[in-house]
Each structure stands twice: as C-alpha cells, then as structure tokens.
C-alpha cells in the first residue's frame, strides 16, 4: 500500500500545530527536514505525523485521527 503524503498545511491541521510551528521545528533542527517536491513544497509522511504526535502538547482529535 502506498504511503500517504501531506502538505505542511495538512500536517498542521492533522497535528493541531500551526504551519509556523512546523517550520520553526524544522529550522531549529527539532524535527527532521521533510522531503520536498520539485517546487520546494514540504511533504510530510504518515510517520512524520506520528512522530509529531508523540511530542508534548500534540495529540490527534477524534475528528482527525491519524489512521
């Protein structure tokens, strides 16, 4: 089964974090740099989102389950 990918906006929505926070984590080296598409757009994997959900203050909501 192919892996699902998410834009930074979709990743922010699913994790409850802001786009700014995701970019900050990346800039500060707190989170691995996501893969980028040819145009430079960040692409987060399901595994990336799972790792973000393990951080304090982030958890999925009933409306936005990870799986």
Short mmCIF file of C-alpha atoms in Angstrom, two decimals, residues 12 20 35 43 46 51 61:
data_model
loop_
_atom_site.label_atom_id
_atom_site.label_comp_id
_atom_site.label_asym_id
_atom_site.label_seq_id
_atom_site.Cartn_x
_atom_site.Cartn_y
_atom_site.Cartn_z
CA UNK A 12 -0.58 21.30 10.67
CA UNK A 20 4.64 28.39 11.60
CA UNK A 35 11.04 15.64 1.83
CA UNK A 43 5.82 16.81 2.06
CA UNK A 46 2.34 9.43 7.94
CA UNK A 51 6.41 11.38 15.48
CA UNK A 61 -8.53 14.77 17.83
#
